[in-house]
Short mmCIF file of C-alpha atoms and ligand atoms in Angstrom, two decimals:
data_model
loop_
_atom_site.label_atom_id
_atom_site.label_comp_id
_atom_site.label_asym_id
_atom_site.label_seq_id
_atom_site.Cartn_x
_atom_site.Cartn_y
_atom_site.Cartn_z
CA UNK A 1393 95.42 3.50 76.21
CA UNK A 1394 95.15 0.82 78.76
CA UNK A 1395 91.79 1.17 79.08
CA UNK A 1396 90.80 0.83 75.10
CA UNK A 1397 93.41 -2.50 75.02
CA UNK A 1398 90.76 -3.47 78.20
CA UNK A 1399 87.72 -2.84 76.33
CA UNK A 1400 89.04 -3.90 73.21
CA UNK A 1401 90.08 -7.57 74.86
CA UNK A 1402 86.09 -7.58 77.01
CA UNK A 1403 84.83 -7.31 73.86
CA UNK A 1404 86.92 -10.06 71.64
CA UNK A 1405 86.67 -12.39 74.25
CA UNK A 1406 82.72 -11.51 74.67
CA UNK A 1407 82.50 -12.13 70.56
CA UNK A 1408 84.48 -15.72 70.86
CA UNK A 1409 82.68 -16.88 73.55
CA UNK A 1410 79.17 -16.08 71.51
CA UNK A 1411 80.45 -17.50 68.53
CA UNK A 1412 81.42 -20.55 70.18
CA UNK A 1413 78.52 -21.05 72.54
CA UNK A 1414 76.43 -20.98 69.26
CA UNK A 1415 78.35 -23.56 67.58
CA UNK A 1416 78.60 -25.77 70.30
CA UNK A 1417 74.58 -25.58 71.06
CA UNK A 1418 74.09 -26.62 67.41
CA UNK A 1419 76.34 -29.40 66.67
CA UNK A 1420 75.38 -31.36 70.29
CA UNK A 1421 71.88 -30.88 68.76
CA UNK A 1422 72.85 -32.37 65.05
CA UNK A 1423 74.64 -34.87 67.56
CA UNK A 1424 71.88 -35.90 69.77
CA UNK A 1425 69.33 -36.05 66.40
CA UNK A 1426 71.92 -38.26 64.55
CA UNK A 1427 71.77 -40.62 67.80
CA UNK A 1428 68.22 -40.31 68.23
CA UNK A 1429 68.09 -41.94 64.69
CA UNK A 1430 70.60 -44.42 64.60
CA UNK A 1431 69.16 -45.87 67.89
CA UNK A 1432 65.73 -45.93 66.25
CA UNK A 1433 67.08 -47.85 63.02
CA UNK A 1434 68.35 -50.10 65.14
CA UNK A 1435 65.31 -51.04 67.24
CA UNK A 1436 63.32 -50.91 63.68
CA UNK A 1437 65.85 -53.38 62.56
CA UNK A 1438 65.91 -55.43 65.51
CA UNK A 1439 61.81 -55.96 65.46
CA UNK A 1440 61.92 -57.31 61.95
CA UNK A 1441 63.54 -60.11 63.19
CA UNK A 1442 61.19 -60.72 66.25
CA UNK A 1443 62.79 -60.93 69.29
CA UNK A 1444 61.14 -62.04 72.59
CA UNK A 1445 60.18 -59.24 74.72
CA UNK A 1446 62.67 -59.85 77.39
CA UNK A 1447 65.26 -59.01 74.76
CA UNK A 1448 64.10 -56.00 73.66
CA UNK A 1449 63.60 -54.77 77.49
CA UNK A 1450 67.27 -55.45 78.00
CA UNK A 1451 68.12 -53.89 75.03
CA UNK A 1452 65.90 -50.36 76.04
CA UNK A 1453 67.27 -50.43 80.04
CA UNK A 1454 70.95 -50.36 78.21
CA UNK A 1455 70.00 -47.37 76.31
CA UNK A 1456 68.24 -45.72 78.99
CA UNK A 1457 71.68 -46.10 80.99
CA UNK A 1458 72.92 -43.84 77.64
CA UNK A 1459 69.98 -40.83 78.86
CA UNK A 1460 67.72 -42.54 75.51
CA UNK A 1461 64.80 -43.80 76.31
CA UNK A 1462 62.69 -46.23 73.83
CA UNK A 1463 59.10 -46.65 73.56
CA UNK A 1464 56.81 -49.13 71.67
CA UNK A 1465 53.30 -47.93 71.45
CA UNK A 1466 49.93 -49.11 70.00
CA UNK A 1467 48.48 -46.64 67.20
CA UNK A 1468 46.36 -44.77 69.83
CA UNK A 1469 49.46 -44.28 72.25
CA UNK A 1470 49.52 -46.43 74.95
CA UNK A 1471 52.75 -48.02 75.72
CA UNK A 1472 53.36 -51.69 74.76
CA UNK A 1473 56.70 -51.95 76.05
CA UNK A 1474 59.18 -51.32 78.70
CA UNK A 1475 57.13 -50.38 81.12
CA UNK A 1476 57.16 -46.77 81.91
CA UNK A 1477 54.59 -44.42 81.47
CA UNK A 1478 54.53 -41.62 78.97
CA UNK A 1479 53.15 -38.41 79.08
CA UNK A 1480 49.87 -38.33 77.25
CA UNK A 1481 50.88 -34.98 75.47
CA UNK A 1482 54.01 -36.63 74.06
CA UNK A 1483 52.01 -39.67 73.01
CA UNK A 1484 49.51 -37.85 71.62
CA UNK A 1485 52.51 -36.11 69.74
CA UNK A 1486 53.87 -39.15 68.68
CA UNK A 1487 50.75 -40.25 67.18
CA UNK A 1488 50.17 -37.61 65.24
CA UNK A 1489 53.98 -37.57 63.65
CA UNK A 1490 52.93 -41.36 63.02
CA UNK A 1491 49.79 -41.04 61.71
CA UNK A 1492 51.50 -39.08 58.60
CA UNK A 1493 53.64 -42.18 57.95
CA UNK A 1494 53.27 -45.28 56.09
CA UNK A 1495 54.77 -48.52 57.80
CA UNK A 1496 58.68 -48.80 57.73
CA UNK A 1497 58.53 -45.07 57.05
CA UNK A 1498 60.44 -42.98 60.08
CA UNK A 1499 60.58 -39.31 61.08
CA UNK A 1500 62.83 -37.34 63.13
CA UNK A 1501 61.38 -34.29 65.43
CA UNK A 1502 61.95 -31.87 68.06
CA UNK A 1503 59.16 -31.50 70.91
CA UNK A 1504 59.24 -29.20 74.23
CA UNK A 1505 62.26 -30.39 75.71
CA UNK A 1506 62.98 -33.63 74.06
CA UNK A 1507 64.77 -34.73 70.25
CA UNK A 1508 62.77 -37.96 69.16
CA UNK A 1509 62.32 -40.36 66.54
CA UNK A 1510 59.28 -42.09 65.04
CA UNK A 1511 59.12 -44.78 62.74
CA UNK A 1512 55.24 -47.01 62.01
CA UNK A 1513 56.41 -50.74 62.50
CA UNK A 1514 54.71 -54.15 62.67
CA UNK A 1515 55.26 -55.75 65.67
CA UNK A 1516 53.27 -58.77 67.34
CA UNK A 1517 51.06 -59.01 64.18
CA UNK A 1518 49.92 -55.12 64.55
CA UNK A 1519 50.72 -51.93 63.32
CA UNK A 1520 52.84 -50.37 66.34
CA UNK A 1521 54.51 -46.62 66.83
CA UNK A 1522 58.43 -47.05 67.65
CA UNK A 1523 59.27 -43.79 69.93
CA UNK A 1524 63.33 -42.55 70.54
CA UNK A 1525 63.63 -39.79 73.17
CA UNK A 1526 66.33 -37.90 73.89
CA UNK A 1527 65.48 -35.25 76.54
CA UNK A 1528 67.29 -32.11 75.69
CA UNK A 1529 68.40 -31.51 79.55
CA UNK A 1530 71.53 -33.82 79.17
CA UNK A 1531 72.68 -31.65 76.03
CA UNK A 1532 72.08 -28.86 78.41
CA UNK A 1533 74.04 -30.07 81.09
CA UNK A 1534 77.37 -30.82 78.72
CA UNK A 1535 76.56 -27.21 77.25
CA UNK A 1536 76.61 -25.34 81.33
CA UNK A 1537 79.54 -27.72 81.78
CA UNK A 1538 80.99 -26.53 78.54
CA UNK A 1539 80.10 -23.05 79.80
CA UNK A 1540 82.07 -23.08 82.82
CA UNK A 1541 85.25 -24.14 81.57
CA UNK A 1542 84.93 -21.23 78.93
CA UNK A 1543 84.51 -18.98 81.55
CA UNK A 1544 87.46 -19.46 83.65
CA UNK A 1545 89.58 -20.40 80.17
CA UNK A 1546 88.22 -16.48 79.69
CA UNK A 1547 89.02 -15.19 82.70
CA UNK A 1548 92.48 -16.98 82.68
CA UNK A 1549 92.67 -14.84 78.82
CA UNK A 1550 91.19 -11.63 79.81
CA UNK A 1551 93.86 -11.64 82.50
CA UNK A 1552 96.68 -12.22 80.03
CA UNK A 1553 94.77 -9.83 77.54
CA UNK A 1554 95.35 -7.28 80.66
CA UNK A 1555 98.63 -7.71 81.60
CA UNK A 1556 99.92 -7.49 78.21
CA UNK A 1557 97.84 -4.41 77.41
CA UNK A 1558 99.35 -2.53 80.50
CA UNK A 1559 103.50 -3.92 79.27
CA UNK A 1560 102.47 -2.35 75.49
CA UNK A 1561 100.61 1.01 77.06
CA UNK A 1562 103.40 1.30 79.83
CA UNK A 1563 105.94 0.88 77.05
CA UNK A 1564 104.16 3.35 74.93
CA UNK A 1565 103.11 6.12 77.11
CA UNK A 1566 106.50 5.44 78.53
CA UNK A 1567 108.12 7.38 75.78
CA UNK A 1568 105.49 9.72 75.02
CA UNK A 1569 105.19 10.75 78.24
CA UNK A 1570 109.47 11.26 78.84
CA UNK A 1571 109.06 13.21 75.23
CA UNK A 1572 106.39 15.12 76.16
CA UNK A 1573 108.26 15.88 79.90
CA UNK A 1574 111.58 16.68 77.76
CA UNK A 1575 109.88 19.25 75.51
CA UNK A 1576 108.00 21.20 78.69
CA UNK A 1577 111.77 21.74 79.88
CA UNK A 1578 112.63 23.07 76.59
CA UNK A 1579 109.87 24.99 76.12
CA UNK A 1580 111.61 26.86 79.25
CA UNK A 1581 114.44 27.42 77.70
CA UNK A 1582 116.79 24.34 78.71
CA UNK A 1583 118.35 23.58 75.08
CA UNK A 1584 120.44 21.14 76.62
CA UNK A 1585 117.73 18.90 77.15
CA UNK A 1586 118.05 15.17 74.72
CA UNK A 1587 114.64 13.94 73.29
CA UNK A 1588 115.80 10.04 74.56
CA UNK A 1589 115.33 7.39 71.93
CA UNK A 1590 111.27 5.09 72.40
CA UNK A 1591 111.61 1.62 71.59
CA UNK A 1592 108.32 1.87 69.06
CA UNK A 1593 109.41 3.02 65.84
CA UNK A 1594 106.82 6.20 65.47
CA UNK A 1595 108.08 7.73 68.64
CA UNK A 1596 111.64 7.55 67.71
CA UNK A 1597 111.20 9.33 64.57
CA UNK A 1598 108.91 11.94 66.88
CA UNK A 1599 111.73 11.80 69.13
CA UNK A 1600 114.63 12.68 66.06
CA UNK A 1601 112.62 15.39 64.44
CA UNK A 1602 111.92 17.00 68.21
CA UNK A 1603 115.96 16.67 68.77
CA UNK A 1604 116.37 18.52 65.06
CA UNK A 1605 114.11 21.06 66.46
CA UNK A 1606 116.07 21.57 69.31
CA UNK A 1607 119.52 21.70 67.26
CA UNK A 1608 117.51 24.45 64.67
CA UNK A 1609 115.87 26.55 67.56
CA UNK A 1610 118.99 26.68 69.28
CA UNK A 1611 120.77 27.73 66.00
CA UNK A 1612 118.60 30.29 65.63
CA UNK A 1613 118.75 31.75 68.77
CA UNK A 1614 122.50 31.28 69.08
CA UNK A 1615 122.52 33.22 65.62
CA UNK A 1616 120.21 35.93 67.20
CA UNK A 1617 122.36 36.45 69.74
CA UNK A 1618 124.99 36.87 67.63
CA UNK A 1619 123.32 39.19 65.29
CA UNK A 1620 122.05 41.18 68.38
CA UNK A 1621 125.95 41.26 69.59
CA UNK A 1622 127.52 42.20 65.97
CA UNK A 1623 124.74 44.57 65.38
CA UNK A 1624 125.07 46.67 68.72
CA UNK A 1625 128.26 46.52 68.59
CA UNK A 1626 128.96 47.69 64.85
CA UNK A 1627 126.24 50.66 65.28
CA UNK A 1628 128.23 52.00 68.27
CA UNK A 1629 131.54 52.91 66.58
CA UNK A 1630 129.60 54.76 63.71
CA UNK A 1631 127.39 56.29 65.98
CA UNK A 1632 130.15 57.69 68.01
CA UNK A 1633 132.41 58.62 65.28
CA UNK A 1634 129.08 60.82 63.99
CA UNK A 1635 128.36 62.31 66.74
CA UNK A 1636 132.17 63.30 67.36
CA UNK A 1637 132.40 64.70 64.14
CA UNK A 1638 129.46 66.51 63.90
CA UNK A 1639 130.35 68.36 66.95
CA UNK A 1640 133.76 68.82 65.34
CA UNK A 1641 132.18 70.56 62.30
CA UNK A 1642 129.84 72.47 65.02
CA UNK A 1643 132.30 74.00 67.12
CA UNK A 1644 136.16 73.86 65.59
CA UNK A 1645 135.24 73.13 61.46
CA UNK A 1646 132.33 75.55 60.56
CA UNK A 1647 134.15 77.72 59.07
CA UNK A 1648 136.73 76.45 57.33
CA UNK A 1649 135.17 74.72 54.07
CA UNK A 1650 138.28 72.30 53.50
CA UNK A 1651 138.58 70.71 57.12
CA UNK A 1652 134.23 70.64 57.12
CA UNK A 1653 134.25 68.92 54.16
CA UNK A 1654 136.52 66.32 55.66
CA UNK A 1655 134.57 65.95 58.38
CA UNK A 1656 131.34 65.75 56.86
CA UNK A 1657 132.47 62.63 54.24
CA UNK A 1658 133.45 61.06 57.88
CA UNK A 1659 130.04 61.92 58.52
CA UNK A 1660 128.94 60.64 55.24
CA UNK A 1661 131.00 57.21 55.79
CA UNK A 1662 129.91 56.19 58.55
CA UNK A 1663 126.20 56.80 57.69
CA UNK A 1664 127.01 54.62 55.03
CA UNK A 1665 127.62 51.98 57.38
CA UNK A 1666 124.90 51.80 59.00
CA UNK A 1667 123.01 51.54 56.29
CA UNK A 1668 125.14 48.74 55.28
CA UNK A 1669 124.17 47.14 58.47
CA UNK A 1670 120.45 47.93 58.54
CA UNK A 1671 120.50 46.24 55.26
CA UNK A 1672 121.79 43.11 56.09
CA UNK A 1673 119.73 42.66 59.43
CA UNK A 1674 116.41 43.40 56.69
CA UNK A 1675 118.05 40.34 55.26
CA UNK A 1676 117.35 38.33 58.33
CA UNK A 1677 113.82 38.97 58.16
CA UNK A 1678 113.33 38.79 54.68
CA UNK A 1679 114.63 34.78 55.03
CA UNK A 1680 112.55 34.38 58.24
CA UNK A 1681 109.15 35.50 56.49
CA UNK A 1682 108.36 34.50 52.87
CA UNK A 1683 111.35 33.60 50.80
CA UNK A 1684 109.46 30.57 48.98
CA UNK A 1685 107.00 32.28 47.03
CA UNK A 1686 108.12 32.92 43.66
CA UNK A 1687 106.03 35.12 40.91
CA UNK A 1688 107.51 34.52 38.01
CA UNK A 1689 107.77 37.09 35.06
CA UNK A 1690 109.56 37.56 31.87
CA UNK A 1691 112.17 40.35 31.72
CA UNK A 1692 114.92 41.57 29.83
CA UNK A 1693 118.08 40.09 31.85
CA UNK A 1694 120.60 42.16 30.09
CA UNK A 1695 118.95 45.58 31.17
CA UNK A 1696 118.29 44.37 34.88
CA UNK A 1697 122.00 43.24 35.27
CA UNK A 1698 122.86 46.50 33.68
CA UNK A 1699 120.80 48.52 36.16
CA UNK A 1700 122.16 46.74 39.37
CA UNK A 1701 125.67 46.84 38.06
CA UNK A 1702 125.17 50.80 37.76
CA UNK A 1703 123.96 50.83 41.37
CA UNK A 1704 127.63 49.76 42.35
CA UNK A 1705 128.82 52.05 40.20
CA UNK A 1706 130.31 54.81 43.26
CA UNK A 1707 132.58 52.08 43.93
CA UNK A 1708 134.32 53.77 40.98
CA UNK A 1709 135.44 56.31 43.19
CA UNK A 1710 136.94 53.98 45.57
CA UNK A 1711 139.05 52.45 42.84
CA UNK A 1712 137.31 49.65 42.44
CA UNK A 1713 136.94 48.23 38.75
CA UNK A 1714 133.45 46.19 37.17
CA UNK A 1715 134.28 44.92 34.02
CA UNK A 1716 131.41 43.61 31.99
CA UNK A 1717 130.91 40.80 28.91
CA UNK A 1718 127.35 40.85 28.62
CA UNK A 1719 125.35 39.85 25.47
CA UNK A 1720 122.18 42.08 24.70
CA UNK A 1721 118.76 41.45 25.08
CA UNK A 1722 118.75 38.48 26.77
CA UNK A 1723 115.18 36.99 28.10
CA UNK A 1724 114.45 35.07 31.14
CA UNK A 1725 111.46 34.28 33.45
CA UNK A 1726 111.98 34.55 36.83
CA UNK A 1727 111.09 36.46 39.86
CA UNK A 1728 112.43 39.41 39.04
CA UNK A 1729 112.84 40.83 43.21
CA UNK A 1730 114.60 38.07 44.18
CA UNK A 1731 116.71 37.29 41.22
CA UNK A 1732 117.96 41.07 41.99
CA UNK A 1733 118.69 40.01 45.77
CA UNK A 1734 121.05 37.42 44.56
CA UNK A 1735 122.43 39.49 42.20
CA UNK A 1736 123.04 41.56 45.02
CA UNK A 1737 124.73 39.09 47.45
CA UNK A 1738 126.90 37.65 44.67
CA UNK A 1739 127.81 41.09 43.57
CA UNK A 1740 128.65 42.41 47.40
CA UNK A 1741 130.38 39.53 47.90
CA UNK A 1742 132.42 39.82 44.78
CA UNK A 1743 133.55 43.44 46.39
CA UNK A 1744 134.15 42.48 49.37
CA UNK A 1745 136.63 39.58 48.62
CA UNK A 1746 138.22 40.80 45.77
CA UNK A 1747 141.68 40.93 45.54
CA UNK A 1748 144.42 44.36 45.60
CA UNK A 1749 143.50 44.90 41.79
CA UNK A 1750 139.89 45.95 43.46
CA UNK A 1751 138.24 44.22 40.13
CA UNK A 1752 135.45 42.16 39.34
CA UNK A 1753 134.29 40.26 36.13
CA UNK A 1754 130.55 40.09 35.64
CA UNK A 1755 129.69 37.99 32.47
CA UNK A 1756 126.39 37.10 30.91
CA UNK A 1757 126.51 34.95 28.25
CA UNK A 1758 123.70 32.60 26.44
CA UNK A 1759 125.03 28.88 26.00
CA UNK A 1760 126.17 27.30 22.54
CA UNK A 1761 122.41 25.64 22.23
CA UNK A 1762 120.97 28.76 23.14
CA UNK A 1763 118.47 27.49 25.84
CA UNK A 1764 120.40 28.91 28.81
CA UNK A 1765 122.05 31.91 30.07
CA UNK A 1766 124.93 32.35 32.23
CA UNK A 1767 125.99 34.93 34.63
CA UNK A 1768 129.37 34.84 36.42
CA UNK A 1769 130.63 37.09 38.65
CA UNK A 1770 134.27 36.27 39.33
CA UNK A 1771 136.97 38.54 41.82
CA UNK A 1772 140.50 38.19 42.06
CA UNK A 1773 140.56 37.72 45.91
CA UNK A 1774 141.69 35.10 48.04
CA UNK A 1775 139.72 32.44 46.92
CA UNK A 1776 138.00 30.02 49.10
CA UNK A 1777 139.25 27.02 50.18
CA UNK A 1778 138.47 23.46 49.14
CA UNK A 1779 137.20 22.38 52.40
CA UNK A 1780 135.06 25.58 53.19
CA UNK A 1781 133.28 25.11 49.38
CA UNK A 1782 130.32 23.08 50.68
CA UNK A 1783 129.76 24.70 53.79
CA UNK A 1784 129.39 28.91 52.50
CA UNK A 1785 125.82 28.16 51.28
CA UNK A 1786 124.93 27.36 54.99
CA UNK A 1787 122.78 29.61 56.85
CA UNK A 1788 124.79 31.40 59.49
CA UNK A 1789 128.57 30.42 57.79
CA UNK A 1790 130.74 33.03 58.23
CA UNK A 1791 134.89 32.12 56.96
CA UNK A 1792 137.15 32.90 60.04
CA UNK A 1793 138.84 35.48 57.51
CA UNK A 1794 137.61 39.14 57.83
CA UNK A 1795 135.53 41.16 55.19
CA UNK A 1796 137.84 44.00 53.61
CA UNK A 1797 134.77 45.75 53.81
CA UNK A 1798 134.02 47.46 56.79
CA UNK A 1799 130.94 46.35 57.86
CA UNK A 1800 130.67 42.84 58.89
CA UNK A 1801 128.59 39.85 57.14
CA UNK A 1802 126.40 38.21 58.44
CA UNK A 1803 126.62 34.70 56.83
CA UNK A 1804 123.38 34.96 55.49
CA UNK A 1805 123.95 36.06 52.21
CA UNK A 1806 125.23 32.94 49.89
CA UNK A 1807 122.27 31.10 52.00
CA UNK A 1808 119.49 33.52 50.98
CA UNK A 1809 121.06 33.01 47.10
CA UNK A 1810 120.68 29.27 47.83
CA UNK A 1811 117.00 29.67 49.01
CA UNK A 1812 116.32 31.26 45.84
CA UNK A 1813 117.64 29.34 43.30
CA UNK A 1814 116.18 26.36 44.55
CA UNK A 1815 112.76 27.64 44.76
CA UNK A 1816 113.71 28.49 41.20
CA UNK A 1817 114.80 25.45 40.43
CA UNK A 1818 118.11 27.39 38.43
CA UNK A 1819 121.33 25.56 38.28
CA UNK A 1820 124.01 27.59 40.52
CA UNK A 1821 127.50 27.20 41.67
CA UNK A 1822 131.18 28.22 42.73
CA UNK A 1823 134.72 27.27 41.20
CA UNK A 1824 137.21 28.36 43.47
CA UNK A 1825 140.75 28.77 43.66
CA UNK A 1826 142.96 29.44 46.01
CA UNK A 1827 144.78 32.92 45.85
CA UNK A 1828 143.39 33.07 42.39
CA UNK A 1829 139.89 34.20 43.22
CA UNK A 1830 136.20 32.74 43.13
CA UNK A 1831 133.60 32.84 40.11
CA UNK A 1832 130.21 32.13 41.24
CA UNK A 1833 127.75 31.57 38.40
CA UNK A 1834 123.83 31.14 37.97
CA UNK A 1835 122.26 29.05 34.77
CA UNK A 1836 119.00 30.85 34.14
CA UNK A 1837 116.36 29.78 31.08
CA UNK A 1838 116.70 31.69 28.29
CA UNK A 1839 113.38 32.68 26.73
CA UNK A 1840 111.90 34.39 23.95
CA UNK A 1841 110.63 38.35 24.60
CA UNK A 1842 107.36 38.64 25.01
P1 ADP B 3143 128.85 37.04 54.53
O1 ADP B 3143 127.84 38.03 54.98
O2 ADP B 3143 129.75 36.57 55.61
O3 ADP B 3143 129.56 37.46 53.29
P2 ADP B 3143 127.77 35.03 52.80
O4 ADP B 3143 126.72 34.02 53.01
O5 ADP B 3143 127.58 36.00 51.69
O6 ADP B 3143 127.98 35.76 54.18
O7 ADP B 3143 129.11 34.25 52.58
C1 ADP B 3143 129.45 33.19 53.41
C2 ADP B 3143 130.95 32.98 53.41
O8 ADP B 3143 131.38 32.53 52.13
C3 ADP B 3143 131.75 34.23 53.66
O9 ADP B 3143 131.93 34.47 55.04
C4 ADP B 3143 133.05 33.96 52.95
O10 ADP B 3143 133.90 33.20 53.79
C5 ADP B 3143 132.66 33.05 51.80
N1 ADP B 3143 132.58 33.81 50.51
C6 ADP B 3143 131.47 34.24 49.92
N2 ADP B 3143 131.75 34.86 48.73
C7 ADP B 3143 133.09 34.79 48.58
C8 ADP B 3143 134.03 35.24 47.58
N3 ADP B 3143 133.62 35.89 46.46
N4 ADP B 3143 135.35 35.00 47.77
C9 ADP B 3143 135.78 34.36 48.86
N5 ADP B 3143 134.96 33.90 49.86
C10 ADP B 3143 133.63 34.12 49.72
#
C-alpha cells in the first residue's frame, strides 16, 4: 500500500512539474516577444523625432544593460548604429523580414536562439531596418533557475507525500493486519479472541461482522456440544432399558404371555424414544442445509391438516384429546413439506405443554373477507411467560421448565417454524397466558382450487 501511495505521489508530482514547466516556458516567451516589441515602438517612435546619434547610443547601451540589444541597419544589412557587429546570417534574416514590409510597418519573429523585432524606418534621409534582439539564453537561464527551485520545492513534497503515505498505510494495514492475526487464532479454535475496533470506517464494520461470526460459530458449536451431550445421553437410558428388557423377555418372560407383553410395550416405548430423538437431531440438519428454498404449490389445506392431525392420533390411547373446528375445502399455496414441518412443531409442542386435561384445540378457519385462513393450535398448559414470548422463536431457546414429554427438545423447533414462515412471507404468532395455556396461530392465503 505504501508503495502505490509512493508511485502514486512520483507520478502527481512528475505531472505538476510538466504542466508547469510548460506554462512557464510559454508565458516568459509571450513575455520576452511583448518586450521585444514595446522596446522597438519605442525606438520607432523616438527616430521620428530625430535625435542626435549620441542619444540614441545612450538610449541602446541602457537597454543592452536589460539583455536587449538594438540595431539600426542600412537596407542591405550593415549596421548604422551602436557599434557592434552582427552576424551576417541574422542580418541577412533581418533583411529579408524587412524587405516584406512597407515603411512604418513592423514585424515580430523568432530566429535560432533569439526573439526580435523589425520595423522599415526613415532615418538620416534613408530608408533604414530597426532590429530588437532578445537572445533566448536569458529566458533560459530564469527557466533552469525556475527549474531548480521546483525541484527541491518537489523533493521537499515528495517527502511529505511519503511520510504521510506510510502514517495512512501504517494506520491501515495496522488494523487489517491485527484482524487478519485475530482470525488465524480463531481459526484454531480460541473463541475468546475480540476482533479490536480500526479507526477507518470499512475495517470496523469488517471488524463487527468478524466479531458476529465469532458470537454465531461459537453458538453453534456450543449448541453442538450440547446436542452431542443431550443426545448421548438420552439414547443411553433407552438403550439400556431395551436391552434389559429384552433379556427379561429372553430368559424369565417367554413364556408367560401377560408379563412378555409388558415387557415388550417397555420395549416398544423406549424404541419410541429414540425415534423421537433421531427425529429431532434430522431437524438440526434439515435447518443447517436448505431451509430457504420454497416450491410453492396449491393444495387442499383442510385435507393436509386432517392427515397430520390423524398421524397424532395414538395419542388417543394415552388420553390425550385433539379437538378440531376446521372448515372444508380450504385452498392455499404454499410449500406443502415444510408447511407440514411446522404443522408438526406447533402440533408437538401443543402435546407436550398441554395442561392435566391432556387437550388441544386445532382450528382452521377462513377470515370474514375471505382472503385468509387461520390455523390455531391452542393447549391448556402452563402458558408461557411474558418475558420469555420474544425469545422461543430463537434458535437454540430452550424454557428452564421441563417437557412432560419424555424426550427432550431441542430448542429448535419454534425456530425452524420461524424460518419458514418468513421465507413464506405468512403472518404467524403466539398469545399467551399464563396458567391458561398458549394458542399459536399461522395466517395463510386463501386461494381458489385449481
Ligand atoms: P423445544 O424443542 O424445546 O420444544 P421449541 O423451539 O419448539 O423447542 O420451543 C422453544 C421453547 O418455547 C420451549 O422450550 C418452550 O419453553 C416454549 N414453548 C413452545 N411451545 C410452547 C407451548 N405450546 N406452551 C408453552 N411453552 C411453549
Amino acid at each position: 500500500m505504501f508503495l502505490y501511495f509512493c508511485i502514486l505521489s512520483v507520478l502527481l508530482l512528475l505531472l505538476v512539474d510538466m504542466v508547469f514547466y510548460i506554462i512557464v516556458n510559454a508565458t516568459l516567451s509571450r513575455q520576452t516577444r511583448d518586450r521585444v516589441t514595446r522596446v522597438g515602438t519605442e525606438v520607432v517612435a523616438l527616430l521620428e523625432r530625430r535625435p542626435d546619434d549620441k542619444v540614441l547610443k545612450q538610449l541602446f547601451l541602457r537597454y543592452q544593460d536589460e539583455g536587449i540589444v538594438v540595431y539600426i541597419l542600412s537596407e542591405d544589412g550593415a549596421v548604422v548604429l551602436p557599434e557592434i557587429s552582427i552576424s551576417e546570417s541574422r542580418a541577412e534574416e533581418a533583411v529579408e523580414q524587412a524587405a516584406t514590409l512597407s515603411v512604418g510597418d513592423d514585424v515580430a519573429y523568432r530566429s535560432e536562439g533569439f526573439v526580435n523585432f523589425c520595423s522599415k524606418v526613415t532615418y538620416n534621409e534613408s530608408v533604414n531596418i530597426i532590429l530588437v534582439s532578445c537572445p533566448l539564453v536569458v529566458v533560459r537561464e530564469i527557466v533552469t533557475d525556475l527549474q531548480v527551485y521546483l525541484i527541491l520545492v518537489s523533493i521537499i513534497a515528495l517527502l511529505l507525500a511519503f511520510l504521510i503515505s506510510y502514517t495512512i498505510s501504517q494506520r491501515l494495514t495496522r488494523g487489517l493486519k491485527n484482524l487478519s492475526s485475530t482470525a488465524v487464532r480463531f481459526a484454531h479454535g480460541d473463541y475468546s479472541v475480540e476482533f479490536a475496533n480500526a479507526d477507518y470506517r470499512e475495517v470496523a464494520q469488517l471488524s463487527d461482522t468478524l466479531n458476529f461470526v465469532r458470537d454465531e460459530v461459537k453458538k453453534s458449536r456450543d449448541f453442538q456440544r450440547e446436542i452431542l451431550a443431550n443426545v448421548t445421553h438420552d439414547l443411553k437410558t433407552p438403550l439400556t432399558m431395551i436391552k434389559a428388557y429384552a433379556s427379561m423377555v429372553q430368559e424369565i418372560s417367554g413364556d408367560n404371555p401377560e408379563k412378555r407383553n409388558q415387557h415388550l410395550q417397555v420395549i416398544i416405548d423406549e424404541a419410541d424414544r429414540l425415534t423421537g430423538l433421531v427425529d429431532d437431531v434430522l431437524s438440526v440438519s434439515k435447518v443447517n442445509s436448505n431451509l430457504g428454498e420454497i416450491h410453492f404449490k396449491v393444495f387442499n389445506l383442510t385435507e393436509f391438516l386432517y392427515g397430520i392431525i390423524n398421524k397424532f392420533g395414538y395419542l388417543q390411547e394415552s388420553g390425550y384429546n385433539l379437538m378440531v373446528d376446521i372448515d372444508p375445502d380450504l385452498y392455499t399455496r404454499a410449500d406443502e413439506e415444510k408447511i407440514e414441518q411446522v404443522i408438526y412443531n406447533l402440533l408437538g409442542n401443543a402435546v407436550s405443554y398441554t395442561g392435566e386435561d391432556k387437550t388441544v384445540f386445532i382450528s382452521l378457519k377462513t377470515s370474514m373477507d375471505g382472503k385468509r385462513i387461520k390455523l390455531s393450535i391452542r393447549d391448556t398448559g402452563k402458558g408461557i411467560p411474558k418475558e420469555e414470548l420474544p425469545n422461543i422463536w430463537d434458535r437454540y431457546y430452550r424454557s428452564e421448565e421441563s417437557h412432560t414429554r419424555p424426550v427432550k427438545g431441542t430448542g429448535l423447533g419454534l425456530n425452524i417454524v420461524k424460518v419458514i414462515l418468513e421465507n413464506h412471507s405468512f403472518d404467524y404468532g403466539v398469545e399467551s397466558e399464563k396458567g391458561k395455556g398458549s394458542t399459536f396461530w399461522v395466517d395463510f392465503p386463501s386461494v381458489p382450487a385449481e
